[in-house]
CSV table of C-alpha atoms in Angstrom, one decimal:
chain,number,residue,atom,x,y,z
A,17,MET,CA,108.5,175.7,168.1
A,18,SER,CA,108.2,178.8,170.1
A,19,ASP,CA,110.1,181.9,169.0
A,20,ASP,CA,112.3,181.6,172.2
A,21,LEU,CA,113.3,178.1,171.4
A,22,SER,CA,114.0,178.9,167.8
A,23,GLU,CA,116.2,181.8,168.8
A,24,PHE,CA,118.0,179.5,171.3
A,25,HIS,CA,118.7,177.0,168.6
A,26,ASP,CA,119.9,179.7,166.2
A,27,GLU,CA,122.5,180.9,168.9
A,28,LEU,CA,123.4,177.3,169.7
A,29,ARG,CA,124.1,176.7,166.0
A,30,THR,CA,126.1,179.7,165.4
A,31,VAL,CA,128.4,179.2,168.4
A,32,ALA,CA,128.8,175.4,167.3
A,33,ARG,CA,129.6,176.4,163.9
A,34,GLU,CA,132.2,178.9,164.7
A,35,LEU,CA,133.9,176.6,167.4
A,36,LEU,CA,134.2,173.7,164.9
A,37,ALA,CA,135.3,176.0,162.2
A,38,ALA,CA,138.2,177.2,164.5
A,39,GLY,CA,139.2,173.5,165.1
A,40,SER,CA,140.5,173.3,161.5
A,41,GLY,CA,139.5,169.6,161.3
A,42,ALA,CA,141.1,168.7,164.8
A,43,ALA,CA,138.8,166.8,167.2
A,44,LEU,CA,137.6,168.7,170.3
A,45,ASP,CA,138.7,167.1,173.4
A,46,ARG,CA,136.4,166.2,176.1
A,47,ARG,CA,137.3,168.8,178.3
A,48,GLN,CA,136.7,171.4,175.5
A,49,LEU,CA,133.3,169.8,175.1
A,50,ALA,CA,132.3,169.9,178.7
A,51,ARG,CA,133.1,173.6,178.9
A,52,THR,CA,130.5,174.2,176.0
A,53,GLY,CA,127.9,172.4,177.9
A,54,TRP,CA,127.2,170.2,174.8
A,55,LEU,CA,127.8,166.8,176.6
A,56,GLY,CA,125.3,167.3,179.3
A,57,LEU,CA,122.5,168.8,177.2
A,58,GLU,CA,120.0,166.2,178.0
A,59,ALA,CA,121.5,165.2,181.4
A,60,ALA,CA,119.4,166.0,184.4
A,61,ASP,CA,120.3,168.9,186.7
A,62,GLU,CA,121.4,166.6,189.7
A,63,TYR,CA,124.1,165.4,187.3
A,64,ASP,CA,125.2,168.8,186.2
A,65,GLY,CA,123.3,168.7,182.9
A,66,ALA,CA,121.0,171.3,181.2
A,67,GLU,CA,117.9,169.2,181.2
A,68,ALA,CA,117.4,170.1,177.5
A,69,THR,CA,116.0,167.8,174.9
A,70,PHE,CA,117.2,165.7,171.8
A,71,ALA,CA,116.2,168.8,169.6
A,72,GLU,CA,119.2,170.6,171.1
A,73,VAL,CA,121.4,167.8,170.7
A,74,ALA,CA,120.5,167.4,167.1
A,75,VAL,CA,121.6,171.0,166.5
A,76,ILE,CA,125.0,170.2,167.6
A,77,LEU,CA,125.0,166.9,165.7
A,78,HIS,CA,124.1,168.6,162.5
A,79,GLU,CA,126.9,171.1,162.8
A,80,PHE,CA,129.4,168.3,163.6
A,81,GLY,CA,128.3,166.9,160.1
A,82,ARG,CA,128.6,170.2,158.4
A,83,ALA,CA,132.1,170.5,159.6
A,84,ALA,CA,132.9,166.8,159.1
A,85,ALA,CA,134.4,167.1,162.5
A,86,PRO,CA,136.0,164.1,164.0
A,87,GLY,CA,135.6,162.9,167.5
A,88,PRO,CA,133.3,160.7,169.6
A,89,TYR,CA,130.8,163.4,170.6
A,90,PRO,CA,127.8,162.1,168.6
A,91,THR,CA,128.2,158.7,170.1
A,92,VAL,CA,128.5,160.0,173.6
A,93,ALA,CA,125.8,162.5,173.5
A,94,ALA,CA,123.1,160.9,171.5
A,95,LEU,CA,123.7,157.3,172.7
A,96,ALA,CA,125.8,157.0,175.9
A,97,ILE,CA,124.1,159.7,177.9
A,98,THR,CA,120.6,158.4,177.2
A,99,THR,CA,121.7,154.9,177.9
A,100,LEU,CA,122.9,155.8,181.3
A,101,GLU,CA,119.8,157.7,182.0
A,102,GLN,CA,117.6,154.9,181.2
A,103,LEU,CA,119.3,152.6,183.7
A,104,ARG,CA,118.4,152.2,187.3
A,105,PRO,CA,120.2,154.8,189.6
A,106,GLY,CA,123.1,153.6,191.5
A,107,PRO,CA,126.4,155.2,192.9
A,108,ASP,CA,128.6,153.9,189.9
A,109,ARG,CA,126.1,154.7,187.2
A,110,ASP,CA,125.5,158.1,188.9
A,111,ARG,CA,129.2,158.9,189.0
A,112,LEU,CA,129.8,157.7,185.4
A,113,LEU,CA,127.0,160.0,184.3
A,114,ARG,CA,128.2,163.0,186.2
A,115,ASP,CA,131.9,162.3,185.0
A,116,THR,CA,130.6,162.2,181.4
A,117,VAL,CA,128.9,165.5,181.6
A,118,ALA,CA,132.1,166.9,183.1
A,119,GLY,CA,134.2,165.6,180.4
A,120,ALA,CA,136.1,163.3,182.7
A,121,ALA,CA,134.8,159.9,181.1
A,122,THR,CA,134.1,158.8,177.5
A,123,PRO,CA,131.7,155.8,177.7
A,124,VAL,CA,130.5,154.1,174.4
A,125,PRO,CA,127.6,151.7,174.1
A,126,VAL,CA,128.9,148.5,172.5
A,127,PHE,CA,126.7,147.0,169.7
A,128,ASP,CA,127.1,146.4,166.0
A,129,ALA,CA,126.3,149.7,164.5
A,130,GLU,CA,125.7,147.9,161.0
A,131,LEU,CA,123.0,145.8,162.4
A,132,PHE,CA,121.4,147.6,165.4
A,133,GLY,CA,119.4,150.2,163.3
A,134,ALA,CA,118.1,147.4,161.0
A,135,GLN,CA,116.4,145.2,163.4
A,136,ASP,CA,112.7,145.1,164.5
A,137,ILE,CA,112.8,145.1,168.3
A,138,PRO,CA,109.5,143.9,169.9
A,139,ALA,CA,107.9,145.7,172.7
A,140,GLU,CA,108.2,142.8,174.9
A,141,PRO,CA,109.7,139.1,174.6
A,142,ALA,CA,107.5,136.3,173.2
A,143,PRO,CA,106.0,133.8,175.5
A,144,PRO,CA,108.1,130.7,175.7
A,145,ALA,CA,106.9,127.9,173.5
A,146,SER,CA,105.6,124.8,175.2
A,147,GLY,CA,108.5,122.6,176.5
A,148,SER,CA,111.1,125.3,176.3
A,149,SER,CA,112.7,127.8,178.7
A,150,ALA,CA,111.9,131.6,178.6
A,151,ALA,CA,115.7,132.2,178.3
A,152,THR,CA,116.0,129.9,175.2
A,153,ASP,CA,113.0,131.5,173.3
A,154,SER,CA,113.8,135.3,174.1
A,155,LEU,CA,117.4,135.1,173.2
A,156,PRO,CA,117.0,135.2,169.4
A,157,ILE,CA,114.7,138.2,169.9
A,158,VAL,CA,117.5,140.3,170.9
A,159,ARG,CA,120.6,138.4,169.8
A,160,SER,CA,121.4,141.0,167.0
A,161,VAL,CA,121.0,144.1,169.3
A,162,THR,CA,122.6,142.5,172.5
A,163,PRO,CA,125.5,140.7,171.1
A,164,PHE,CA,126.9,139.7,174.6
A,165,ARG,CA,125.6,137.1,177.1
A,166,LEU,CA,126.1,136.6,180.6
A,167,VAL,CA,127.1,133.2,182.0
A,168,TYR,CA,126.3,132.6,185.7
A,169,GLU,CA,128.9,130.2,187.5
A,170,ALA,CA,128.8,129.1,191.0
A,171,ASP,CA,130.9,131.8,192.4
A,172,ARG,CA,131.0,134.6,189.6
A,173,VAL,CA,129.3,136.0,186.6
A,174,ASN,CA,131.1,136.2,183.1
A,175,VAL,CA,130.2,138.0,180.0
A,176,SER,CA,131.1,136.7,176.4
A,177,GLY,CA,130.2,137.7,172.9
A,178,THR,CA,131.5,139.8,170.0
A,179,ALA,CA,130.3,143.1,168.5
A,180,ASP,CA,132.0,143.6,165.0
A,181,PHE,CA,131.4,147.2,164.2
A,182,VAL,CA,131.4,149.5,167.1
A,183,LEU,CA,131.6,153.2,166.6
A,184,ASP,CA,134.2,155.2,168.7
A,185,ALA,CA,135.2,152.1,170.7
A,186,PRO,CA,139.0,153.0,170.3
A,187,GLU,CA,138.2,156.5,171.8
A,188,ALA,CA,136.3,155.0,174.9
A,189,ASP,CA,137.5,154.7,178.4
A,190,ARG,CA,134.2,152.9,179.6
A,191,LEU,CA,132.6,150.4,177.6
A,192,LEU,CA,128.7,149.6,178.1
A,193,LEU,CA,128.2,146.2,176.8
A,194,LEU,CA,124.5,145.5,175.7
A,195,ALA,CA,124.1,142.1,177.0
A,196,ALA,CA,121.3,139.5,177.8
A,197,ASP,CA,121.0,137.8,181.1
A,198,ASP,CA,120.2,134.1,181.7
A,199,SER,CA,116.5,135.1,181.1
A,200,GLY,CA,117.2,136.8,177.8
A,201,ILE,CA,116.5,140.2,179.3
A,202,PRO,CA,118.7,143.0,178.0
A,203,VAL,CA,121.1,144.5,180.4
A,204,VAL,CA,124.0,146.7,180.4
A,205,VAL,CA,127.5,145.6,181.7
A,206,PRO,CA,130.1,148.2,182.2
A,207,VAL,CA,133.7,147.1,181.6
A,208,ASP,CA,137.0,148.7,181.3
A,209,PRO,CA,138.6,148.5,177.9
A,210,SER,CA,141.8,146.9,179.6
A,211,ALA,CA,139.8,144.1,181.5
A,212,PRO,CA,141.2,140.8,181.2
A,213,GLY,CA,139.5,138.7,178.4
A,214,LEU,CA,138.4,141.9,176.6
A,215,THR,CA,139.8,142.9,173.3
A,216,VAL,CA,139.2,146.1,171.3
A,217,THR,CA,140.6,145.7,167.8
A,218,THR,CA,140.6,148.9,165.7
A,219,ARG,CA,139.4,148.3,162.2
A,220,PRO,CA,140.4,150.2,159.2
A,221,VAL,CA,137.7,152.5,157.7
A,222,VAL,CA,137.3,154.7,154.8
A,223,ASP,CA,136.1,157.7,156.8
A,224,LEU,CA,139.2,159.1,158.5
A,225,THR,CA,137.0,161.2,160.7
A,226,ARG,CA,135.7,158.2,162.6
A,227,SER,CA,137.2,155.2,164.6
A,228,ILE,CA,135.6,151.7,164.6
A,229,ALA,CA,136.5,148.5,166.4
A,230,THR,CA,135.5,145.0,166.9
A,231,VAL,CA,134.9,144.4,170.7
A,232,SER,CA,135.3,140.8,171.8
A,233,ALA,CA,134.7,139.5,175.4
A,234,GLU,CA,135.7,136.0,176.4
A,235,ASP,CA,134.7,135.1,180.0
A,236,VAL,CA,135.2,138.5,181.2
A,237,ALA,CA,134.5,138.8,184.9
A,238,VAL,CA,131.4,140.9,185.5
A,239,GLU,CA,131.5,143.3,188.5
A,240,GLN,CA,128.0,145.0,187.9
A,241,VAL,CA,124.9,144.4,186.0
A,242,TRP,CA,122.9,147.5,185.4
A,243,ARG,CA,119.2,147.1,184.5
A,244,PHE,CA,116.9,149.4,182.8
A,245,VAL,CA,114.4,151.4,184.8
A,246,ASP,CA,111.4,150.5,182.5
A,247,ASN,CA,110.9,147.9,179.8
A,248,PRO,CA,114.2,147.2,178.3
A,249,TYR,CA,112.8,146.4,174.8
A,250,GLU,CA,111.3,149.9,174.8
A,251,ALA,CA,114.6,151.2,175.8
A,252,LEU,CA,116.4,149.4,173.0
A,253,ARG,CA,113.9,150.6,170.4
A,254,TYR,CA,114.3,154.3,171.6
A,255,LEU,CA,118.1,153.8,171.5
A,256,ARG,CA,117.8,152.4,167.8
A,257,ASP,CA,115.7,155.3,166.7
A,258,ARG,CA,117.9,157.8,168.3
A,259,ALA,CA,121.0,156.3,166.5
A,260,ALA,CA,119.2,156.5,163.3
A,261,VAL,CA,118.1,160.1,163.6
A,262,ALA,CA,121.6,161.2,164.8
A,263,VAL,CA,123.3,159.9,161.9
A,264,ALA,CA,120.7,161.4,159.6
A,265,CYS,CA,121.4,165.0,161.3
A,266,ASP,CA,125.2,164.5,160.6
A,267,SER,CA,124.1,163.6,156.8
A,268,LEU,CA,122.0,166.7,156.5
A,269,GLY,CA,124.9,168.8,157.7
A,270,LEU,CA,127.2,167.2,155.3
A,271,SER,CA,124.6,167.8,152.5
A,272,GLU,CA,124.2,171.4,153.3
A,273,ALA,CA,128.0,172.1,153.5
A,274,MET,CA,128.5,170.5,150.1
A,275,LEU,CA,125.7,172.5,148.4
A,276,ASP,CA,127.1,175.8,149.8
A,277,ALA,CA,130.5,175.0,148.6
A,278,THR,CA,129.5,174.1,145.3
A,279,VAL,CA,127.3,177.3,144.9
A,280,ASP,CA,130.1,179.4,145.8
A,281,TYR,CA,132.5,177.6,143.6
A,282,ALA,CA,130.0,178.0,140.6
A,283,ARG,CA,130.0,181.5,141.2
A,284,VAL,CA,133.6,182.2,140.7
A,285,ARG,CA,134.8,179.2,138.4
A,286,GLU,CA,134.5,180.4,134.7
A,287,GLN,CA,134.4,178.6,131.6
A,288,PHE,CA,133.9,179.8,128.1
A,289,GLY,CA,134.1,183.4,129.5
A,290,ARG,CA,131.2,182.9,132.1
A,291,PRO,CA,130.6,181.6,135.6
A,292,ILE,CA,129.8,178.1,135.4
A,293,GLY,CA,127.0,178.8,137.7
A,294,SER,CA,125.1,180.6,134.8
A,295,PHE,CA,124.8,177.3,132.8
A,296,GLN,CA,121.5,175.6,132.9
A,297,ALA,CA,122.9,172.1,133.7
A,298,VAL,CA,124.8,173.4,136.7
A,299,LYS,CA,121.7,175.2,137.9
A,300,HIS,CA,119.5,172.3,137.8
A,301,ALA,CA,122.1,170.2,139.5
A,302,CYS,CA,122.1,172.6,142.3
A,303,ALA,CA,118.5,172.9,142.4
A,304,ASP,CA,118.1,169.1,142.6
A,305,MET,CA,120.5,169.0,145.5
A,306,LEU,CA,118.5,171.8,147.3
A,307,VAL,CA,115.3,169.7,146.9
A,308,GLN,CA,116.9,166.6,148.3
A,309,ILE,CA,118.1,168.7,151.3
A,310,THR,CA,114.7,170.3,151.9
A,311,ILE,CA,113.0,166.8,152.0
A,312,ALA,CA,115.6,165.4,154.2
A,313,ARG,CA,115.2,168.4,156.6
A,314,LYS,CA,111.4,167.9,156.9
A,315,LEU,CA,111.8,164.2,157.5
A,316,ILE,CA,114.5,164.7,160.2
A,317,ASP,CA,112.4,167.4,161.9
A,318,ALA,CA,109.5,165.0,162.1
A,319,ALA,CA,111.7,162.3,163.5
A,320,ILE,CA,113.2,164.8,166.1
A,321,ARG,CA,109.8,165.8,167.3
A,322,GLY,CA,108.9,162.2,167.7
A,323,LEU,CA,112.0,161.5,170.0
A,324,THR,CA,111.6,164.7,171.8
A,325,ASP,CA,108.0,164.2,172.9
A,326,GLU,CA,108.3,160.3,173.1
A,327,SER,CA,105.6,159.7,170.4
A,328,ALA,CA,108.0,157.8,168.1
A,329,ASP,CA,106.9,154.5,166.8
A,330,GLY,CA,110.2,154.1,164.7
A,331,ALA,CA,108.6,155.0,161.2
A,332,ALA,CA,109.8,158.6,161.3
A,333,ALA,CA,113.3,157.6,162.3
A,334,ALA,CA,113.5,155.1,159.6
A,335,MET,CA,112.3,157.5,156.9
A,336,ALA,CA,114.7,160.3,158.1
A,337,LYS,CA,117.7,157.8,158.1
A,338,SER,CA,116.9,156.1,154.9
A,339,TYR,CA,116.5,159.2,152.9
A,340,ALA,CA,119.0,161.6,154.3
A,341,CYS,CA,121.8,159.2,154.2
A,342,THR,CA,121.1,158.2,150.7
A,343,ALA,CA,120.7,161.9,149.7
A,344,ALA,CA,123.9,162.9,151.2
A,345,VAL,CA,126.0,160.4,149.2
A,346,ASP,CA,124.2,161.7,146.0
A,347,ILE,CA,124.9,165.4,146.9
A,348,VAL,CA,128.3,164.8,147.8
A,349,GLY,CA,129.0,162.9,144.5
A,350,LYS,CA,127.3,165.7,142.6
A,351,ALA,CA,129.5,168.5,144.4
A,352,MET,CA,132.6,166.5,143.5
A,353,GLN,CA,131.6,166.5,139.9
A,354,LEU,CA,130.6,170.1,139.8
A,355,HIS,CA,133.9,171.1,141.1
A,356,GLY,CA,135.7,169.6,138.1
A,357,GLY,CA,139.2,168.2,138.4
A,358,ILE,CA,139.9,170.0,141.7
A,359,GLY,CA,137.0,168.2,143.3
A,360,TYR,CA,138.9,164.9,143.0
A,361,THR,CA,142.0,166.1,144.7
A,362,TRP,CA,143.0,165.4,148.4
A,363,GLU,CA,143.4,169.3,148.8
A,364,SER,CA,139.7,170.1,148.0
A,365,GLY,CA,138.5,168.1,151.1
A,366,ILE,CA,135.3,166.9,149.3
A,367,HIS,CA,136.8,163.3,149.5
A,368,THR,CA,136.4,163.8,153.4
A,369,TYR,CA,132.6,164.4,153.1
A,370,LEU,CA,132.0,161.6,150.7
A,371,LYS,CA,133.7,159.1,152.6
A,372,ARG,CA,131.8,160.4,155.8
A,373,ALA,CA,128.5,160.2,153.8
A,374,LEU,CA,129.2,156.6,152.7
A,375,LEU,CA,129.9,155.4,156.3
A,376,ASN,CA,126.8,157.3,157.6
A,377,ARG,CA,124.7,155.4,155.0
A,378,SER,CA,125.8,152.0,156.5
A,379,LEU,CA,125.6,153.0,160.2
A,380,TYR,CA,122.5,151.8,162.1
A,381,GLY,CA,120.8,150.1,159.3
A,382,ALA,CA,121.3,150.6,155.6
A,383,PRO,CA,118.6,152.4,153.8
A,384,ALA,CA,117.3,149.1,152.3
A,385,ASP,CA,116.8,147.7,155.8
A,386,HIS,CA,115.1,150.8,157.1
A,387,ARG,CA,112.7,150.8,154.1
A,388,ARG,CA,112.0,147.1,154.7
A,389,ARG,CA,110.8,147.8,158.2
A,390,LEU,CA,108.6,150.5,156.8
A,391,SER,CA,107.1,148.3,154.3
A,392,ARG,CA,106.1,145.6,156.8
A,393,ARG,CA,104.0,148.3,158.5
A,394,TYR,CA,101.7,148.5,155.4
A,395,ALA,CA,102.0,144.7,154.5
């Protein structure tokens, strides 16, 4: 990384940290986010974006985790923008992309966030078996990542299906349904959340900084079908890896915030006439937390580089997600213990970080799912 780029990241990090800290736990609305330029970091200049890379988005994602900040920014910036940019240009797609960068729209890709990151997605569909259709054979390949299906009738096209665990769907004013056409090819269907036949059912979730919903479509009329510019399977794999790394960045921010809070507390909390930070057991626990954070940071940096130069094969993203999200749960748990009784109270705020870390561990594939994918590489 060049010195100029490193300096830019430091400035971006400082501004993000100060702005999120000033919010005192309140979500930044999309107009505020648009003024910062964060929504359009990766968008092309023709859509009023900054033409930056995922490395810059990752800086903001990290700070959102560090502040345990609410709001749909991570989903919009890390997933919705790149989904739109991988689709074929057209007046409506271009308008939505430009409105998203300007903070006038909040599109959310619709897929099951528990299953999406855990799936092996082939580079291309398998050829149909003898005596069967291409549509029949290719559908199972993407069924878990394209939970909706297009149904072609004589005078109309409908979409049906259900995604059970959709992050930030309650906040969206435009839903981007990942669907399969009649040939099993992945496509995107833009729909309004209030469209007849579409239901968005908010689900309870332990993490109060996030919103999750079940999105169901039953014979919803399709006005447009947006297709990917290049190989749709490669696009889905890239989207899967971005989702995994995005939540890993969030978990790294959580972990760092909890280590800092624990070290500060250990300096001032006294027991037996001494700061508890002087006791070897506390020192070792904090050192273990730092080791985990250092490993997570290295894995995430490697995954970000892979996504930025498009050399990623999924392994780096899987390693970063599985390790960073597991470590975050452990680190926040240790922070709660080292804070003593106050750590278990609502007022301490540590519970907010623990709940967010627990949800992060489940989002876009559990650690065991990613390790299983990695193990198949060496089988």
